[in-house]
Coordinates of C-alpha atoms and ligand atoms in Angstrom, one line a residue:
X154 CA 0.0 0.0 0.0
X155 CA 2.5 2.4 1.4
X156 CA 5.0 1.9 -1.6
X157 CA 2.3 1.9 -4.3
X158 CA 1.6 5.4 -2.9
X159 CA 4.8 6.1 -2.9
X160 CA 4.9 4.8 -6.5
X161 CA 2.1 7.3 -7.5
X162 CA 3.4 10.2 -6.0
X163 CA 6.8 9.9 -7.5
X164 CA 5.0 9.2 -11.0
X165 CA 3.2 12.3 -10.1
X166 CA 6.3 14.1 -9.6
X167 CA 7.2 12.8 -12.6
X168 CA 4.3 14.0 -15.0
X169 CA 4.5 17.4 -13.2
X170 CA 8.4 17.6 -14.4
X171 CA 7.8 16.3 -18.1
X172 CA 5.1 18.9 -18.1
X173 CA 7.1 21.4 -16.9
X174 CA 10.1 20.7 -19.4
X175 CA 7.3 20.8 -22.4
X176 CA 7.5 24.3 -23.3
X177 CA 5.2 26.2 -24.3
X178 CA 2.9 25.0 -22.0
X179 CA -0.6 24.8 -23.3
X180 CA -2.3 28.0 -21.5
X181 CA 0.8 29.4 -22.3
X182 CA -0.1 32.3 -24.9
X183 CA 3.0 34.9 -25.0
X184 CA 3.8 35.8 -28.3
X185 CA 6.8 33.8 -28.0
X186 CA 5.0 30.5 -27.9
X187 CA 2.3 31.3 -30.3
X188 CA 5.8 31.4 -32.3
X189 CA 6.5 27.9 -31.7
X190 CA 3.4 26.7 -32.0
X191 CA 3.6 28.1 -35.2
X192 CA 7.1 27.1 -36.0
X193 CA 6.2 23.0 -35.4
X194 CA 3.0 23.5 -37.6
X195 CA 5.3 24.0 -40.6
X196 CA 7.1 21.0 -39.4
X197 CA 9.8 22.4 -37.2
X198 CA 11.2 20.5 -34.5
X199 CA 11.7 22.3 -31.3
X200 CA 12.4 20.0 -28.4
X201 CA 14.0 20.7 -24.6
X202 CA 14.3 24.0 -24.4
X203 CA 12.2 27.4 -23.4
X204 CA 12.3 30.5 -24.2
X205 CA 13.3 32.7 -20.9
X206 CA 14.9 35.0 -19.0
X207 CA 18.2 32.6 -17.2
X208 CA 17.7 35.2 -14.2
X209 CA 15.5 38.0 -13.8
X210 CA 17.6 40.7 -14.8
X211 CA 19.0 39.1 -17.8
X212 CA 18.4 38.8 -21.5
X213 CA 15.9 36.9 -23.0
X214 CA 17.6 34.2 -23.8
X215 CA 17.2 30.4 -24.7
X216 CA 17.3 27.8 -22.0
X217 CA 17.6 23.7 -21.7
X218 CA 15.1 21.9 -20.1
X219 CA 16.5 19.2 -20.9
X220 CA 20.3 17.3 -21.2
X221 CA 21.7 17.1 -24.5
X222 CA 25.0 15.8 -25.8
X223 CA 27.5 17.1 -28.2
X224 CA 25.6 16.4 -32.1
X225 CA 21.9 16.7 -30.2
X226 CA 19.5 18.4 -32.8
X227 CA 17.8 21.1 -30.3
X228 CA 16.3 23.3 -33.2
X229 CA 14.9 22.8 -36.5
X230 CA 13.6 25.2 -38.3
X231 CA 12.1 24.9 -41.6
X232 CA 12.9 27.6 -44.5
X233 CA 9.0 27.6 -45.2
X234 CA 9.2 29.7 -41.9
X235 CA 12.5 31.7 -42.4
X236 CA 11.4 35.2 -44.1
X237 CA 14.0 35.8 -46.4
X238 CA 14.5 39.4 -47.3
X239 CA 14.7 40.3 -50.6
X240 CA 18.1 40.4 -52.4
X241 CA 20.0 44.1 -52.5
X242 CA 23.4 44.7 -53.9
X243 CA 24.6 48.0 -52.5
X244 CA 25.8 49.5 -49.2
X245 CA 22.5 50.7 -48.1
X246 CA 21.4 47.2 -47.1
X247 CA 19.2 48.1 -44.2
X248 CA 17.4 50.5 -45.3
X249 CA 16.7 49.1 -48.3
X250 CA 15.9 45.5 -46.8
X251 CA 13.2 47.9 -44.8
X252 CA 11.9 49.6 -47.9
X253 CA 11.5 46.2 -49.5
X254 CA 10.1 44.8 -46.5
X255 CA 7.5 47.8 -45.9
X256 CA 6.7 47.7 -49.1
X257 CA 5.2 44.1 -49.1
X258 CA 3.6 44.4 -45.6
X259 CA 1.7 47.2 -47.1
X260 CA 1.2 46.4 -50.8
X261 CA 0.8 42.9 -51.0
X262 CA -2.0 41.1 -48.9
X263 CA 0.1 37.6 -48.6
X264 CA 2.8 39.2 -46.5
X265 CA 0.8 39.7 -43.5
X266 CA -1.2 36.7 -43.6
X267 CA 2.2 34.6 -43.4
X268 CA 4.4 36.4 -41.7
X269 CA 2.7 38.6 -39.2
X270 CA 2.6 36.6 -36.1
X271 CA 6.7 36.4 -36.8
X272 CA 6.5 39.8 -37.2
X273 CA 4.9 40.8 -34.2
X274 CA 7.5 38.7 -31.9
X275 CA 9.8 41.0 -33.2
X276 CA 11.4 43.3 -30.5
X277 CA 10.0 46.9 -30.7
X278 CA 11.3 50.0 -31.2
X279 CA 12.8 50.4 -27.6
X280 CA 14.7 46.8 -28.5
X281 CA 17.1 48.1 -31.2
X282 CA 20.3 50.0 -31.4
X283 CA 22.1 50.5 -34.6
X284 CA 23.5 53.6 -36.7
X285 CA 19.7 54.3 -38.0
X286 CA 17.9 55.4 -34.6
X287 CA 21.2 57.1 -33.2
X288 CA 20.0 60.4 -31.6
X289 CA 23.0 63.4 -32.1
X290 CA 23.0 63.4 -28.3
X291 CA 24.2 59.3 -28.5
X292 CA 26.5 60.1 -31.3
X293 CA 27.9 62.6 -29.3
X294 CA 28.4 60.1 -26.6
X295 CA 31.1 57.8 -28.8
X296 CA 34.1 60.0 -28.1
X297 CA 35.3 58.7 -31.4
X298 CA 35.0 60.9 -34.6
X299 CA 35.7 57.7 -36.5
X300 CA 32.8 55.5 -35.2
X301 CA 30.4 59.0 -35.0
X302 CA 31.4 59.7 -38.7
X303 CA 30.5 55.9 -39.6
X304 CA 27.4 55.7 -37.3
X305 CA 26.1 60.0 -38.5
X306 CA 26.9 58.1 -42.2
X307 CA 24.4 54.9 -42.5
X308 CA 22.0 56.8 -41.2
X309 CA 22.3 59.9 -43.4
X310 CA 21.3 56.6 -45.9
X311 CA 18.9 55.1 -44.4
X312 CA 17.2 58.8 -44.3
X313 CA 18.0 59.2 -48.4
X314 CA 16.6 55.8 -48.9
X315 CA 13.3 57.0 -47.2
X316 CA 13.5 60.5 -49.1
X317 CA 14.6 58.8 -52.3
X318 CA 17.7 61.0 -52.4
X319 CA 20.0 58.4 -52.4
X320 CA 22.8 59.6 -54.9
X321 CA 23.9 55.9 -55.6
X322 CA 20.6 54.3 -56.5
X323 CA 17.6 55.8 -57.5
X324 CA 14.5 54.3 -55.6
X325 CA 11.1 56.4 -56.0
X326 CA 10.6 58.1 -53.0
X327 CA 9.2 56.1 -50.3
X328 CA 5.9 58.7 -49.7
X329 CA 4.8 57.6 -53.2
X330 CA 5.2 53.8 -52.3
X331 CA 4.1 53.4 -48.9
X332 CA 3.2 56.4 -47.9
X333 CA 4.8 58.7 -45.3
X334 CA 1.2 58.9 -43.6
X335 CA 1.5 55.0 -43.1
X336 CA 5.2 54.9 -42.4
X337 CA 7.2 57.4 -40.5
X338 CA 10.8 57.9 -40.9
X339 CA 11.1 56.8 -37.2
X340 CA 9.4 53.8 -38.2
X341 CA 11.5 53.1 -41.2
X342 CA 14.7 54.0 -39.3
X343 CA 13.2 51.3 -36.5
X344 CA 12.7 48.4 -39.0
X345 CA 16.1 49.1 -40.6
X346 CA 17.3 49.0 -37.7
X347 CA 15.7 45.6 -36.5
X348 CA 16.1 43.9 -39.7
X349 CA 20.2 45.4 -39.8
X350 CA 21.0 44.2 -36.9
X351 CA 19.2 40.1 -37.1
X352 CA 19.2 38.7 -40.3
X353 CA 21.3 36.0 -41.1
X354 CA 23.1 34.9 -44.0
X355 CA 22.8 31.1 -46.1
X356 CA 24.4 29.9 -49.2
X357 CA 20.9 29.1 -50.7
X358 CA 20.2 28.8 -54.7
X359 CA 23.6 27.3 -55.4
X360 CA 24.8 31.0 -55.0
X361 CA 28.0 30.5 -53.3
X362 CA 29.4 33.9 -53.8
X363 CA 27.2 36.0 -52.0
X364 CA 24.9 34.9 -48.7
X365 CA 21.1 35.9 -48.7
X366 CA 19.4 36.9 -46.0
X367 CA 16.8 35.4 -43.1
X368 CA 15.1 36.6 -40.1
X369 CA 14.8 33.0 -38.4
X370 CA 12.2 32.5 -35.9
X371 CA 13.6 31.0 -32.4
X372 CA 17.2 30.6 -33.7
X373 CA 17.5 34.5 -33.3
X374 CA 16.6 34.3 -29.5
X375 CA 19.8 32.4 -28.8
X376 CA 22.1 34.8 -27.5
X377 CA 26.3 35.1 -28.2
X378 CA 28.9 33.5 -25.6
X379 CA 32.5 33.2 -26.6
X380 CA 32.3 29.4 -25.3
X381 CA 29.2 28.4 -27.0
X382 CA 27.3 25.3 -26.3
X383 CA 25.7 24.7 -29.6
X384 CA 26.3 26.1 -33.4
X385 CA 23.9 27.0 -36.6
X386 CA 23.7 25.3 -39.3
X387 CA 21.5 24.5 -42.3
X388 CA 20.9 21.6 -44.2
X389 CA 19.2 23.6 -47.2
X390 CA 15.7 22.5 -46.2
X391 CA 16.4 23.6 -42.2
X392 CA 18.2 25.7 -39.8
X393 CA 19.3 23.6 -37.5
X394 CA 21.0 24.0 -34.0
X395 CA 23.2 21.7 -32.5
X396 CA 24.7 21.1 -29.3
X397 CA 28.6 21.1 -29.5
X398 CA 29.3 21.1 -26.0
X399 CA 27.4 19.2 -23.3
X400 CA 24.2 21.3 -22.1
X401 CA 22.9 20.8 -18.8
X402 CA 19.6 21.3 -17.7
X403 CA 18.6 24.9 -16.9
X404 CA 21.9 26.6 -18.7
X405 CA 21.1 29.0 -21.4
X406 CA 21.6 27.6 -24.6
X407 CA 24.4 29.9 -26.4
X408 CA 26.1 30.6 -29.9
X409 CA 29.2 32.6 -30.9
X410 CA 28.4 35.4 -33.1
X411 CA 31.2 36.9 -35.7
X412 CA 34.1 36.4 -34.1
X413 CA 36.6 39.5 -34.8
X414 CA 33.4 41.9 -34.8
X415 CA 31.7 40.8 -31.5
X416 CA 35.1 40.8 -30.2
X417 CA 35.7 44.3 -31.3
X418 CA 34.1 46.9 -28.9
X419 CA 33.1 49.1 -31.6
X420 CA 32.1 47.0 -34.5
X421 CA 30.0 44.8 -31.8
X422 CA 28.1 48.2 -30.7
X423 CA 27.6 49.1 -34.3
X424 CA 26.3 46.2 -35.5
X425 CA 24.6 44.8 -32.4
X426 CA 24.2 47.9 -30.4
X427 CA 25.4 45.6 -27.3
X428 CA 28.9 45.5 -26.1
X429 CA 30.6 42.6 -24.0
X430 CA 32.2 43.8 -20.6
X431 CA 35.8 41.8 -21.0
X432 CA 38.0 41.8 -18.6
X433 CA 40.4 41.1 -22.0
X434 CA 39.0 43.3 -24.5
X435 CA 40.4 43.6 -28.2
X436 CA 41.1 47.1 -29.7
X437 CA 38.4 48.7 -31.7
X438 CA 38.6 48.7 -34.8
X439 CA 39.0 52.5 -35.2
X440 CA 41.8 52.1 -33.2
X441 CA 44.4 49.2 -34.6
X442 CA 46.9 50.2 -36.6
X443 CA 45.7 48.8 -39.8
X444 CA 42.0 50.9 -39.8
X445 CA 41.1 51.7 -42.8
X446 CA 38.4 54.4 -42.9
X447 CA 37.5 53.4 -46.4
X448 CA 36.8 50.1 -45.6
X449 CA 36.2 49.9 -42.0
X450 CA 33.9 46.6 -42.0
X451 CA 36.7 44.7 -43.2
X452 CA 36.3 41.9 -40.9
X453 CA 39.3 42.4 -38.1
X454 CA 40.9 39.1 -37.4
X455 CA 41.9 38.7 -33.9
X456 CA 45.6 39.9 -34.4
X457 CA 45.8 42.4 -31.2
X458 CA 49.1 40.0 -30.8
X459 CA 50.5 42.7 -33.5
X460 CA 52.5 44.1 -30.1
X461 CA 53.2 40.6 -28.3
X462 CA 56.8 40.1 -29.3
X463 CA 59.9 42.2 -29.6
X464 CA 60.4 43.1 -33.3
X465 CA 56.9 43.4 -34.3
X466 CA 56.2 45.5 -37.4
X467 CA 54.0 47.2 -34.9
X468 CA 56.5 47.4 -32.0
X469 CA 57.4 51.3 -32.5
X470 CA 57.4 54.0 -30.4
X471 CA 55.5 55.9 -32.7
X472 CA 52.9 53.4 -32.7
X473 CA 53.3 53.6 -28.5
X474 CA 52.9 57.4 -29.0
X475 CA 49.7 56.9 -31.2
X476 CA 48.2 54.6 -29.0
X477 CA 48.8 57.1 -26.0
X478 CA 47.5 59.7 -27.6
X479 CA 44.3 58.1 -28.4
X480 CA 43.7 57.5 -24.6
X481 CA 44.8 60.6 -23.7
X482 CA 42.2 62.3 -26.6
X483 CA 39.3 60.9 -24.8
X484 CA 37.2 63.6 -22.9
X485 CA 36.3 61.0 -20.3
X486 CA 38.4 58.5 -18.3
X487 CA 37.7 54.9 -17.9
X488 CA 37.5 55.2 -14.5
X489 CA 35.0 58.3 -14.4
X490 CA 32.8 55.7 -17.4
X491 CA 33.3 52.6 -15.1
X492 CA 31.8 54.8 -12.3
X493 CA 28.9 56.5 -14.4
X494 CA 27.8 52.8 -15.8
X495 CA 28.2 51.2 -11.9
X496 CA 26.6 54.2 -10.2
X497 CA 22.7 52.8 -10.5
X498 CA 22.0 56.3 -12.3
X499 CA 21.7 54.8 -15.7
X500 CA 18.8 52.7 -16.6
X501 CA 18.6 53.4 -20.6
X502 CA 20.3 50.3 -21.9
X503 CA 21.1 51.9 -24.9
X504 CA 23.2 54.6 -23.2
X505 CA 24.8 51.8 -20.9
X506 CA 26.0 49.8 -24.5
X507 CA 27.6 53.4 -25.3
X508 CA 29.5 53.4 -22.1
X509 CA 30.0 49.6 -21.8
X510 CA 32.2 50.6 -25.7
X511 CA 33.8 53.5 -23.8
X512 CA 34.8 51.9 -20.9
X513 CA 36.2 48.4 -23.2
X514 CA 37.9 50.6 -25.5
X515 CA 39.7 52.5 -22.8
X516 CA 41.0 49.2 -20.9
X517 CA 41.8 47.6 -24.4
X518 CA 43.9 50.9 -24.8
X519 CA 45.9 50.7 -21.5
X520 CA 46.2 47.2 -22.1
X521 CA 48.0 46.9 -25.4
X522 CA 50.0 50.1 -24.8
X523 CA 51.4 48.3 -21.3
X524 CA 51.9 45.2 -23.5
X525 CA 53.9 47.7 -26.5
X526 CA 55.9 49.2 -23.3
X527 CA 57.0 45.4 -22.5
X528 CA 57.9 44.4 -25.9
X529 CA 59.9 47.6 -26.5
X530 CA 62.1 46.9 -23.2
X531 CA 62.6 43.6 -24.6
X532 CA 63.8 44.6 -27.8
X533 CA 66.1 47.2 -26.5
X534 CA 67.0 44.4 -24.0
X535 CA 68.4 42.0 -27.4
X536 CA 69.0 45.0 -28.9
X537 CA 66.3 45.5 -31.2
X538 CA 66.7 42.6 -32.8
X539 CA 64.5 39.7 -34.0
X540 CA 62.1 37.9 -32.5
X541 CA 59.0 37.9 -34.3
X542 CA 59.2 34.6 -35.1
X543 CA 56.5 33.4 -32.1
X544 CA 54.4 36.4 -33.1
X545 CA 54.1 35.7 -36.8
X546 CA 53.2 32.6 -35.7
X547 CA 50.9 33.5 -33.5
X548 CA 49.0 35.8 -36.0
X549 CA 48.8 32.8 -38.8
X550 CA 47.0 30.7 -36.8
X551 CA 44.6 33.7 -35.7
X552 CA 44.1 34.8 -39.1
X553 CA 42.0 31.8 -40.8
X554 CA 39.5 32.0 -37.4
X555 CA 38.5 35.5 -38.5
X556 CA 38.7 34.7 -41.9
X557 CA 36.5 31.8 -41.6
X558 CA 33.7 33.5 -39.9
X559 CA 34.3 36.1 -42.7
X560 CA 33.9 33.7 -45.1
X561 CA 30.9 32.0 -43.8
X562 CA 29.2 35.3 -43.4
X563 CA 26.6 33.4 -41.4
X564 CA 26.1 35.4 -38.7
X565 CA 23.6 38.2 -38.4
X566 CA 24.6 41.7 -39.4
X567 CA 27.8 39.6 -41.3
X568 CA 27.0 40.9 -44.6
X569 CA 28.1 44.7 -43.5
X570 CA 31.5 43.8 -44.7
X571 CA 31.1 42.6 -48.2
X572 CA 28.3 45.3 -48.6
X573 CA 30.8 48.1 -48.1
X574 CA 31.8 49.5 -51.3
X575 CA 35.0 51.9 -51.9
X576 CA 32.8 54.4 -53.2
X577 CA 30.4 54.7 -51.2
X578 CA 32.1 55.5 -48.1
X579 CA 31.1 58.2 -47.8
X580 CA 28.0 58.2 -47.2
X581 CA 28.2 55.3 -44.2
X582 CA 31.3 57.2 -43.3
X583 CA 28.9 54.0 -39.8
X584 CA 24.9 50.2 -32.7
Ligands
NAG55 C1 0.5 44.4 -42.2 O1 1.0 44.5 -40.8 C2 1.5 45.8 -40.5 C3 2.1 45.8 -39.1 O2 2.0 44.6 -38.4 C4 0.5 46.9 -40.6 O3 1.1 48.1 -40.3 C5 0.0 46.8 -42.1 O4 -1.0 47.8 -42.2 C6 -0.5 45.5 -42.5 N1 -0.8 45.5 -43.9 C7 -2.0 45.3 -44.4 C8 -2.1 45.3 -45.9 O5 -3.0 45.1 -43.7
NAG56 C1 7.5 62.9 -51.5 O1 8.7 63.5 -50.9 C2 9.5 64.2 -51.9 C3 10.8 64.6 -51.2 O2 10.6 65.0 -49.9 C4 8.7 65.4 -52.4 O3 9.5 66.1 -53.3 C5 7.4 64.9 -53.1 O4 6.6 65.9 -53.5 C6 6.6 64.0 -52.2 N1 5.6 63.3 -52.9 C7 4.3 63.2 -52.5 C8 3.4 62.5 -53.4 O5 4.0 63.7 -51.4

């Protein structure tokens, strides 16, 4: 008696925790599991995880319910529910993805009735934070006439693309498409913004040259970590997501965006609008030696060992005087930032991104120039000679990682490099 009691109870316990780990739960109607719902009625496959906060202050995120083992599918998602945007060719992507995008939502009555519950999961305007809904009092914030000029630049075209001044392409202006009474600049500048900042990229049509672009439902929930538990991959009919690492119960469920951009405290705010706190950080990329203004979304391998050794190419004083200088320019310290973005007083998250970039920028400063100041004693300790051999090494094997994830242009936001254009620098001149 007792132990068939017993029995029940546990099985009891049991049912309760499988119905727990089911998510969404029936009753459950957030906009997030109508999503999923809708997802696995086109035949996705979504199985032991929920979509959730991993703590109450953090990001909305995706967590385990369940183990799974390296190889373990945990999403599929088919294409049938991956909105591809249409194709552009120029430097204006976002805007023009947006134009395209407002367009059909508008014009054509079969864009809504398929993609507007995907639509509406969408993070709002408050959500976003790329070069499109800068305000001049953030740009002013950047301390860094080389990011403001890039960010003050894409979205001088993401306004022309709205006006239909544009001097690269001529689109009819977008009052006599859409219809400025339907769709506000602010609201154009939003949806850029969104669309910018999420799509990813897949080798689809045999076109191996150049990715096209996907808002993917679910898979774009999963946030970055340098050590990522699982990776994205598609098998032309699905997205898929797959667990590299074990994945315990409970622990958010992680990917690695771009390395060499997220890595980079300025390119991650541009193109994310979020910036990692590091105790490490890398350089901007305003701020390594090799900066090109007029192709700054060259993706940046992660070669801050330029200043490891004695007898770098970089291992200069004058590059030691440049890099001081830089720190020296800024109006703020790191210290004063570190204090401004601890003291409580700043709630905004989009101003704490801007001071999370000032702050990483500033420490990856005083970093590298204490690590130049070490490998300049050492070379006037062998007497300035040799030694890059470790270095150059060092840098090879950095160089295909960055590459790669250039190459793969898989990641969302990864197409800003290949979409910049010599001549039309100007006019990004670019989170
Ligand atoms: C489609 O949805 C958008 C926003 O969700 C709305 O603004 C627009 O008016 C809708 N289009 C049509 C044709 O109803
Ligand atoms: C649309 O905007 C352009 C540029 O601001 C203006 O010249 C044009 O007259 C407007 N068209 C309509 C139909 O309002």
């Amino acid at each position: 008696m007792a132990s068939a009691r017993l029995r029940s109870a546990a099985l009891v316990l049991a049912l309760l925790a499988a119905g727990a780990a089911a998510w969404p739960g029936k009753k459950d109607d957030s906009i997030e599991a109508q999503l999923a719902r809708w997802v696995t009625a086109k035949g996705g496959k979504l199985k032991g995880f929920k979509v959730g906060q991993e703590c109450p202050t953090c990001l909305r995120g995706v967590i385990a319910t369940k183990d799974f083992k390296p190889g373990d599918v945990i999403m599929k998602v088919p294409f049938t529910a991956v909105m591809r945007l249409k194709d552009v060719h120029h430097p204006a992507f976002a805007a023009e993805y947006a134009r395209d995008l407002l367009d059909a939502m508008h014009n054509d009555p079969a864009h809504n009735a398929t993609w507007d519950l995907f639509w509406r999961a969408h993070p709002g305007p408050e959500g976003t934070f790329t070069p499109e809904v800068y305000t001049d009092e953030q740009l002013a914030m950047l301390q860094t006439p080389e990011l403001e000029a890039l960010v003050a630049g894409q979205r001088a075209v993401t306004e022309q693309v709205y006006d239909g001044s544009y001097p690269y392409y001529s689109y009819r202006p977008f009052n006599e498409t859409v219809g400025e009474d339907r769709v506000s600049l602010d609201t154009f500048k939003y949806v850029a913004s969104l669309l910018g900042s999420r799509y990813f990229g897949f080798y689809r049509d045999g076109n191996t040259e150049r990715p096209s672009s996907h808002l993917v439902p679910l898979v774009d929930l999963i946030n970055h970590a340098d050590d990522p538990n699982a990776e994205r991959s598609d098998d032309t009919v699905n997205v898929l997501v797959k667990a590299i690492n074990p994945i315990a119960k409970g622990q958010e469920i992680t990917n690695s965006y771009q390395p060499g951009v997220i890595h980079r405290p300025d390119m991650s705010l541009y193109i994310y609008g979020f910036v990692i706190d590091r105790e490490e950080p890398y350089l901007a990329a305003v701020d390594l030696p090799t900066f090109n203004a007029k192709d700054p979304f060259e993706q940046t391998p992660l070669l801050d060992n330029l200043y490891d050794a004695p007898g770098g190419k970089y291992v200069t004083q004058e590059e030691l005087s440049r890099l001081r200088g830089l720190l020296a320019g800024a109006e703020t310290t790191e210290e004063e930032d570190r204090a401004r973005l601890d003291s409580g007083e700043v709630a905004d998250w989009r101003i704490r991104s801007i001071l999370t970039y000032r702050v990483m920028r500033k420490r990856a400063l005083r970093r590298t120039i204490a690590k130049l100041e070490a490998s300049l004693a050492a070379s006037a300790g062998q007497g300035g000679s040799g030694g890059s051999g470790p270095a150059a090494e060092e840098q090879a094997a950095a160089a295909p990682q960055g590459q790669q994830a250039a190459d793969e242009g898989e990641e969302a936001g990864g197409q800003e490099a290949e979409e910049q254009d010599i001549d039309e620098i100007d006019d990004r001149s670019e989170l």
